[in-house]
mmCIF file of C-alpha atoms in Angstrom:
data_model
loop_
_atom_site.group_PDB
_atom_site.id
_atom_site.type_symbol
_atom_site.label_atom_id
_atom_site.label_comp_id
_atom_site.label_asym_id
_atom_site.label_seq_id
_atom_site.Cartn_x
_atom_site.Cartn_y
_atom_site.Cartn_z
ATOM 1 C CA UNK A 30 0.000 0.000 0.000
ATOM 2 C CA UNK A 31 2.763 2.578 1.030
ATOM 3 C CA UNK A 32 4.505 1.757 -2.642
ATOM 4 C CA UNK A 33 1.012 2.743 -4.208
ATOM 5 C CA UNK A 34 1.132 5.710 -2.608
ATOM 6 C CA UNK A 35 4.705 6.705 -3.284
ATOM 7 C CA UNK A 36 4.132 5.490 -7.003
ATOM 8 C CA UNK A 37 1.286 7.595 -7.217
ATOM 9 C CA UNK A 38 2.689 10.713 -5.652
ATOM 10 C CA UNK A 39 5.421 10.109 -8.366
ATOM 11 C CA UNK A 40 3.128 10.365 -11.389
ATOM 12 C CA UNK A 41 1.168 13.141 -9.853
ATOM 13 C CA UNK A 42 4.474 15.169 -9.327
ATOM 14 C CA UNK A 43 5.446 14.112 -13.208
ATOM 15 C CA UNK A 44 2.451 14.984 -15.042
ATOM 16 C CA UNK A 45 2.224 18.365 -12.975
ATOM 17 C CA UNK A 46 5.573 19.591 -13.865
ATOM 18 C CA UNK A 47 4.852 18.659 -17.692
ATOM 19 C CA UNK A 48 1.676 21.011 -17.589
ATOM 20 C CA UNK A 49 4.156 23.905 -16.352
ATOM 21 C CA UNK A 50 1.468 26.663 -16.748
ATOM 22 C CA UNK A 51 -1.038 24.423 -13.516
ATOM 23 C CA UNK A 52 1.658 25.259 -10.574
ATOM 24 C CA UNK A 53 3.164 28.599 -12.160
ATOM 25 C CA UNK A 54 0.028 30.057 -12.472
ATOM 26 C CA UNK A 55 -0.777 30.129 -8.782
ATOM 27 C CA UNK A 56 3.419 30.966 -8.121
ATOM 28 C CA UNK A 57 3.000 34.113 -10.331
ATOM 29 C CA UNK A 58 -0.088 35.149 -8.947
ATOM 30 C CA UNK A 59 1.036 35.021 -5.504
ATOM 31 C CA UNK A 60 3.844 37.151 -6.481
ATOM 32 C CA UNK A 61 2.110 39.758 -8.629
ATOM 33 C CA UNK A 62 -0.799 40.526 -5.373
ATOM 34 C CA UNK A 63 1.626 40.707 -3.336
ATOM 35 C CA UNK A 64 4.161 43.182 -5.351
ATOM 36 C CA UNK A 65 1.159 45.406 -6.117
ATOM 37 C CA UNK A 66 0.709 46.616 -2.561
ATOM 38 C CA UNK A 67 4.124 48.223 -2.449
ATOM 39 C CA UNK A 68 3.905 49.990 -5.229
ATOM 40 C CA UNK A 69 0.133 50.950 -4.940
ATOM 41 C CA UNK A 70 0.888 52.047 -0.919
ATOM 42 C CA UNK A 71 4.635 53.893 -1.001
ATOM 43 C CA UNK A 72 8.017 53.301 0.570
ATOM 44 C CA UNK A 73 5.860 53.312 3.890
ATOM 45 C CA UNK A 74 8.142 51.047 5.923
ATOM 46 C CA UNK A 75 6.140 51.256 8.934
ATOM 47 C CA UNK A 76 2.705 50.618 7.616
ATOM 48 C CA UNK A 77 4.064 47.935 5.079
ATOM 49 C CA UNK A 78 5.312 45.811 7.988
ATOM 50 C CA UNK A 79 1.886 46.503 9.870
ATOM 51 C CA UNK A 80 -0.550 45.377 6.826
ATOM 52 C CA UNK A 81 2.199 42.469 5.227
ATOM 53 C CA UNK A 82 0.708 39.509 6.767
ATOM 54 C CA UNK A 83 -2.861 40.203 5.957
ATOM 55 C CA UNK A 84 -1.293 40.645 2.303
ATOM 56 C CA UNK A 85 0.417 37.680 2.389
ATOM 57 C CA UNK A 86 -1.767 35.266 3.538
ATOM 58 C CA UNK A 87 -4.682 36.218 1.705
ATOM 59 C CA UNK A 88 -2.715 36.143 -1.413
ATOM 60 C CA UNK A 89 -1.641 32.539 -0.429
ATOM 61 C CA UNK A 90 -5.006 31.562 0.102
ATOM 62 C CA UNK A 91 -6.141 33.317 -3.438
ATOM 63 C CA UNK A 92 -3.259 31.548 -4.707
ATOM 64 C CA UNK A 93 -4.656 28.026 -3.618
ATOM 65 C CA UNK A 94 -8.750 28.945 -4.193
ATOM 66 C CA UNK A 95 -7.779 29.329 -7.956
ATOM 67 C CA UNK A 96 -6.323 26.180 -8.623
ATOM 68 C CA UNK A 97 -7.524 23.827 -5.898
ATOM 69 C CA UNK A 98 -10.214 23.234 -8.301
ATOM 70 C CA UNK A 99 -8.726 21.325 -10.926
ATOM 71 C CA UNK A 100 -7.247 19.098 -8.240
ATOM 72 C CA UNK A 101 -9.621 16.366 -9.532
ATOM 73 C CA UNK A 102 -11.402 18.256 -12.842
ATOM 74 C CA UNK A 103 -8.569 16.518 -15.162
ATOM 75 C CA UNK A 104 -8.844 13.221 -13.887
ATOM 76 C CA UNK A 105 -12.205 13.293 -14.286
ATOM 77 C CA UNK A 106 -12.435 14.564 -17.403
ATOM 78 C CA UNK A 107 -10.035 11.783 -18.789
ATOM 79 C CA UNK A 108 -11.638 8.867 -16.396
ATOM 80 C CA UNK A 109 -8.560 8.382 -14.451
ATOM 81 C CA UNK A 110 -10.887 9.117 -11.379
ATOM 82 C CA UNK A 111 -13.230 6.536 -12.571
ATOM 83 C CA UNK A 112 -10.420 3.791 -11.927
ATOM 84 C CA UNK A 113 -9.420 5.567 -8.962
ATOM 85 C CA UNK A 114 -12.642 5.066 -7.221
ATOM 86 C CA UNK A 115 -13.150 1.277 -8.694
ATOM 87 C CA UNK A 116 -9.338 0.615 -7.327
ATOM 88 C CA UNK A 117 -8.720 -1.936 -4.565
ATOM 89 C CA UNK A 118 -6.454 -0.129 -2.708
ATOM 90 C CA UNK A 119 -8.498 2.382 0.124
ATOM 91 C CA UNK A 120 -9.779 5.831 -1.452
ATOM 92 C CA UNK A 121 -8.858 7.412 1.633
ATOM 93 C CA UNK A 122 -4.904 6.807 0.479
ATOM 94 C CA UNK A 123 -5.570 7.554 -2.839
ATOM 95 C CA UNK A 124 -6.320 10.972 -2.097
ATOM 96 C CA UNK A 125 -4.144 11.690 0.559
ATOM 97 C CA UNK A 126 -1.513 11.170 -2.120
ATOM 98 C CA UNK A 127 -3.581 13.376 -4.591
ATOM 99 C CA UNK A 128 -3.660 16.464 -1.544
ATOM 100 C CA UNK A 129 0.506 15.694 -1.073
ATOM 101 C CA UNK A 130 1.189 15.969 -4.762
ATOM 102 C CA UNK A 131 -1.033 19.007 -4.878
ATOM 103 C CA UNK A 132 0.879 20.659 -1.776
ATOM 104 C CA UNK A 133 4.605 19.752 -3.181
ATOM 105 C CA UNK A 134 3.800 20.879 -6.615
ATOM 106 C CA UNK A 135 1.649 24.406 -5.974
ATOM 107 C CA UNK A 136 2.407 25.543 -2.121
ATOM 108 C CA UNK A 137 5.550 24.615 -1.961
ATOM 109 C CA UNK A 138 7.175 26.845 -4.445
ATOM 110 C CA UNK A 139 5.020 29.453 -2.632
ATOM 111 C CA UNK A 140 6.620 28.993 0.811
ATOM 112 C CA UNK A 141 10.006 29.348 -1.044
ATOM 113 C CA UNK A 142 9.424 32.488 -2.467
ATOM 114 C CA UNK A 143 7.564 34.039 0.414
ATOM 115 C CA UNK A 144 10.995 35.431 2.259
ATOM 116 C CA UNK A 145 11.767 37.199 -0.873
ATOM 117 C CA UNK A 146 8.794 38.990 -0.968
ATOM 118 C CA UNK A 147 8.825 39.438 2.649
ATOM 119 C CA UNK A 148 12.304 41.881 2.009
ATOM 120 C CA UNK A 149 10.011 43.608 -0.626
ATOM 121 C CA UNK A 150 7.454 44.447 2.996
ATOM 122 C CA UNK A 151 10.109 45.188 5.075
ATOM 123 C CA UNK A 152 9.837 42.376 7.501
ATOM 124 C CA UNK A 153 12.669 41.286 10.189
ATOM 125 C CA UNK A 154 14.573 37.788 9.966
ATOM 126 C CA UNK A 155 12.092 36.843 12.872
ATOM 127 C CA UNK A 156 9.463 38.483 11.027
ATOM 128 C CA UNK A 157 9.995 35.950 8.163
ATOM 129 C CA UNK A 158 11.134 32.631 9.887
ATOM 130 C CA UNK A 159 7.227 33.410 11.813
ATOM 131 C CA UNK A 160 6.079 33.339 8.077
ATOM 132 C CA UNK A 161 7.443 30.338 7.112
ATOM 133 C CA UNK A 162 6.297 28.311 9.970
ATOM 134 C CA UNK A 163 2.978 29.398 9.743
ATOM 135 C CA UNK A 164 2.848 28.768 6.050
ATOM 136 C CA UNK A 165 4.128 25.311 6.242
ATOM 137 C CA UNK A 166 1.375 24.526 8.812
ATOM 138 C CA UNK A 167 -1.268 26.628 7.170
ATOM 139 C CA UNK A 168 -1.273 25.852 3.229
ATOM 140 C CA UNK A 169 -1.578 21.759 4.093
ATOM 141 C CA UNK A 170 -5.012 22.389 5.758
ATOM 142 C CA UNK A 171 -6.045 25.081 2.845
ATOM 143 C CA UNK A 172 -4.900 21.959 0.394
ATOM 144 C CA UNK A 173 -6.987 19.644 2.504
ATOM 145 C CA UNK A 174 -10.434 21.382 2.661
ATOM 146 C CA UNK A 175 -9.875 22.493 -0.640
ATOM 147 C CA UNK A 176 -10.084 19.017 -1.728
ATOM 148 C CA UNK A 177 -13.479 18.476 0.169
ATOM 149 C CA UNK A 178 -14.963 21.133 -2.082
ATOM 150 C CA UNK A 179 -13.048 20.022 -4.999
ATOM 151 C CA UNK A 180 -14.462 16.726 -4.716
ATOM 152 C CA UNK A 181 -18.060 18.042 -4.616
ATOM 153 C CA UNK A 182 -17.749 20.062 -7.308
ATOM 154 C CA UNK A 183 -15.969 17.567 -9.798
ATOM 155 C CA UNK A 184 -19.067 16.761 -11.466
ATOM 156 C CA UNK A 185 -20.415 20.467 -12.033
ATOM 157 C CA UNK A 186 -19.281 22.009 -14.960
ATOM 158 C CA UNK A 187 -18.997 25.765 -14.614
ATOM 159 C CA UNK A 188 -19.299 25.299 -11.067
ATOM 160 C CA UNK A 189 -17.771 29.002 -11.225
ATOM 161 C CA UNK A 190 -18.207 31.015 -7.686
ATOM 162 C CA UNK A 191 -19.968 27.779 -5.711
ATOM 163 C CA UNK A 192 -16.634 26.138 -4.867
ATOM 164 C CA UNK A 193 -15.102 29.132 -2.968
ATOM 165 C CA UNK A 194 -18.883 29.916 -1.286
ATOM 166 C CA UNK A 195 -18.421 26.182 0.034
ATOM 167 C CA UNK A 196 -14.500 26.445 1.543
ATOM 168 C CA UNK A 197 -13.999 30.193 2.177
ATOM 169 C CA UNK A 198 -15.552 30.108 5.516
ATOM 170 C CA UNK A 199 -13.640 26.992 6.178
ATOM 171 C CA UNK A 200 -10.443 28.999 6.021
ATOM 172 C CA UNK A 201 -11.301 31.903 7.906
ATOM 173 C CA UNK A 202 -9.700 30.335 11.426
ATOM 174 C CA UNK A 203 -6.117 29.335 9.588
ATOM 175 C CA UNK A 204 -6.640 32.673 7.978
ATOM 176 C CA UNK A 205 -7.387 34.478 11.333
ATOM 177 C CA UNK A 206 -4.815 32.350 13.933
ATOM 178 C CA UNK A 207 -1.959 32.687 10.504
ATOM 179 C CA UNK A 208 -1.515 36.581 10.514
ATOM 180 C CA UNK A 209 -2.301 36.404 14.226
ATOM 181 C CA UNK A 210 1.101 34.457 14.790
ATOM 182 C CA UNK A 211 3.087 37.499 12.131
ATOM 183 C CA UNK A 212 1.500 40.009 14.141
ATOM 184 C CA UNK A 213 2.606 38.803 17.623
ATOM 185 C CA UNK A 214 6.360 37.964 16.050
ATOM 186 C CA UNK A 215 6.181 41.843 14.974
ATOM 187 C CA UNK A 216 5.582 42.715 18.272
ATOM 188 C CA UNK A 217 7.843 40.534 19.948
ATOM 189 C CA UNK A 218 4.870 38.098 21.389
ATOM 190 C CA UNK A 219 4.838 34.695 22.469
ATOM 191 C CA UNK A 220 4.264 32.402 19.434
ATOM 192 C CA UNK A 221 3.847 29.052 20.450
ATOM 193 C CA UNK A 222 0.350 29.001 21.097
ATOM 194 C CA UNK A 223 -0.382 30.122 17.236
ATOM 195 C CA UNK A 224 1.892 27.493 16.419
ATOM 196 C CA UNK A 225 -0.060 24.647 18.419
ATOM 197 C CA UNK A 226 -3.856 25.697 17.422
ATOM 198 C CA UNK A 227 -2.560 25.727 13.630
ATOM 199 C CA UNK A 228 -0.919 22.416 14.220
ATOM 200 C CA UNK A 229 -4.227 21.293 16.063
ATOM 201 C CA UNK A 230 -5.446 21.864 12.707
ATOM 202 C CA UNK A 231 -3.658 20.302 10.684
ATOM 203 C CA UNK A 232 -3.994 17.106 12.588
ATOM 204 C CA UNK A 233 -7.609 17.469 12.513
ATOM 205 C CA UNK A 234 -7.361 18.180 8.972
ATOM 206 C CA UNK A 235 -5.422 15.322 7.949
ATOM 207 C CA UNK A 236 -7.887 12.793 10.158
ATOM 208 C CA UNK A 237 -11.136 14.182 8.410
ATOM 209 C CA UNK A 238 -10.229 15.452 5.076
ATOM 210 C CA UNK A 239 -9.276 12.676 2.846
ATOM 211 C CA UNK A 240 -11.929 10.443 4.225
ATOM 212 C CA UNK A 241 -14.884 13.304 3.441
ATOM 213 C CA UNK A 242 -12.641 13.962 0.165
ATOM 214 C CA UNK A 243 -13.663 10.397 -0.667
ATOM 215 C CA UNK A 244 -17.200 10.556 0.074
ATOM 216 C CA UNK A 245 -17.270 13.638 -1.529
ATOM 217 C CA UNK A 246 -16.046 12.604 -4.680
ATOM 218 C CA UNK A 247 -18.293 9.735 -5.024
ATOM 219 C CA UNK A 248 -21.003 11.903 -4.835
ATOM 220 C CA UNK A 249 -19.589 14.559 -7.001
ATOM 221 C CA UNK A 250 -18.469 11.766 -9.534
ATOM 222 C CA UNK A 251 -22.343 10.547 -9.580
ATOM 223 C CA UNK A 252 -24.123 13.935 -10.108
#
């Protein structure tokens, strides 16, 4: 079972890297929001330190809301999920290894870019290792409720607006408790109860998530 899912993950990684224009898309639009406040707001040190983690995260999580939902589209589309769902080996696996391939390939590269464009808003080497840590926590559970709308939604074409009316208010608490932990390291706060309510969670994340992914692909797959 664990060499399914590593030979899985493989393929996934493959076939994303192939279709360049799926994980830069995301990459470039993270970078582009996130440029535009600078320029739009001044060489306001001060205030660009005070507002960058709002603009950060929410630019992640724009980032992720525009291509989480093609997580499953393609496979469907070419009735790779079809065997996916008729396979042997447990669904719940199947898509865990769908959400890792997801993360590596499109939040990834977005976590290694972030302390560049944290320079660009001024933040502090604290400042920015705060970032990181709260990214690396944050974007798995954005991947993994994504994927519970994604999986709804498979079978809807021009689902349009209704997948980010279904997940947006499940991201509100990362959203709220990630910028919470950038504005306590600006001020020099204690961090490591941000840290273990975001890993809180994740871990809840990764118990529920794949298993209501794969309920809620069967019923998107059947609509």
């Amino acid at each position: 079972m664990f060499k399914s899912f590593l030979t899985i993950i493989q393929h996934e990684i493959r076939v994303t890297m192939r279709q360049a224009f799926s994980w830069i898309t995301p990459l470039l639009f993270f970078v582009i929001v996130v440029s535009l406040f600078p320029l739009a707001i001044g060489p306001d040190e001060t205030l660009l330190r005070k507002i960058a983690p709002g603009i950060i995260w929410v630019a992640a999580l724009l980032a992720i809301l525009i291509s989480i939902g093609n997580l499953f589209r393609t496979d469907a589309e070419e009735g790779y999920l079809d065997l996916l769902l008729l396979s042997p080996h447990s669904l719940t696996l199947l898509v865990c290894s769908k959400i890792f391939s997801y993360w590596f390939t499109h939040c990834l590269p977005l976590i290694l870019v972030s302390p560049l464009l944290g320079l660009l808003l001024n933040l502090t080497s604290h400042e920015e290792l705060t970032l990181i840590i709260t990214l690396l926590l944050g974007t798995p559970v954005l991947c993994l409720l994504g994927a519970v709308g994604a999986g709804l939604v498979v079978g809807i074409r021009g689902h349009g607006l209704l997948l980010p009316v279904l997940i947006m208010p499940l991201y509100v608490p990362i959203l709220i408790f990630g910028t919470g932990a950038m504005m306590a390291a600006s001020l020099h706060q204690p961090l490591n109860g941000y840290f273990a309510i975001m890993g809180a969670f994740l871990l809840v994340s990764l118990a529920f998530a794949p298993l209501l992914t794969g309920v809620a692909l069967r019923i998107g797959v059947n609509q």
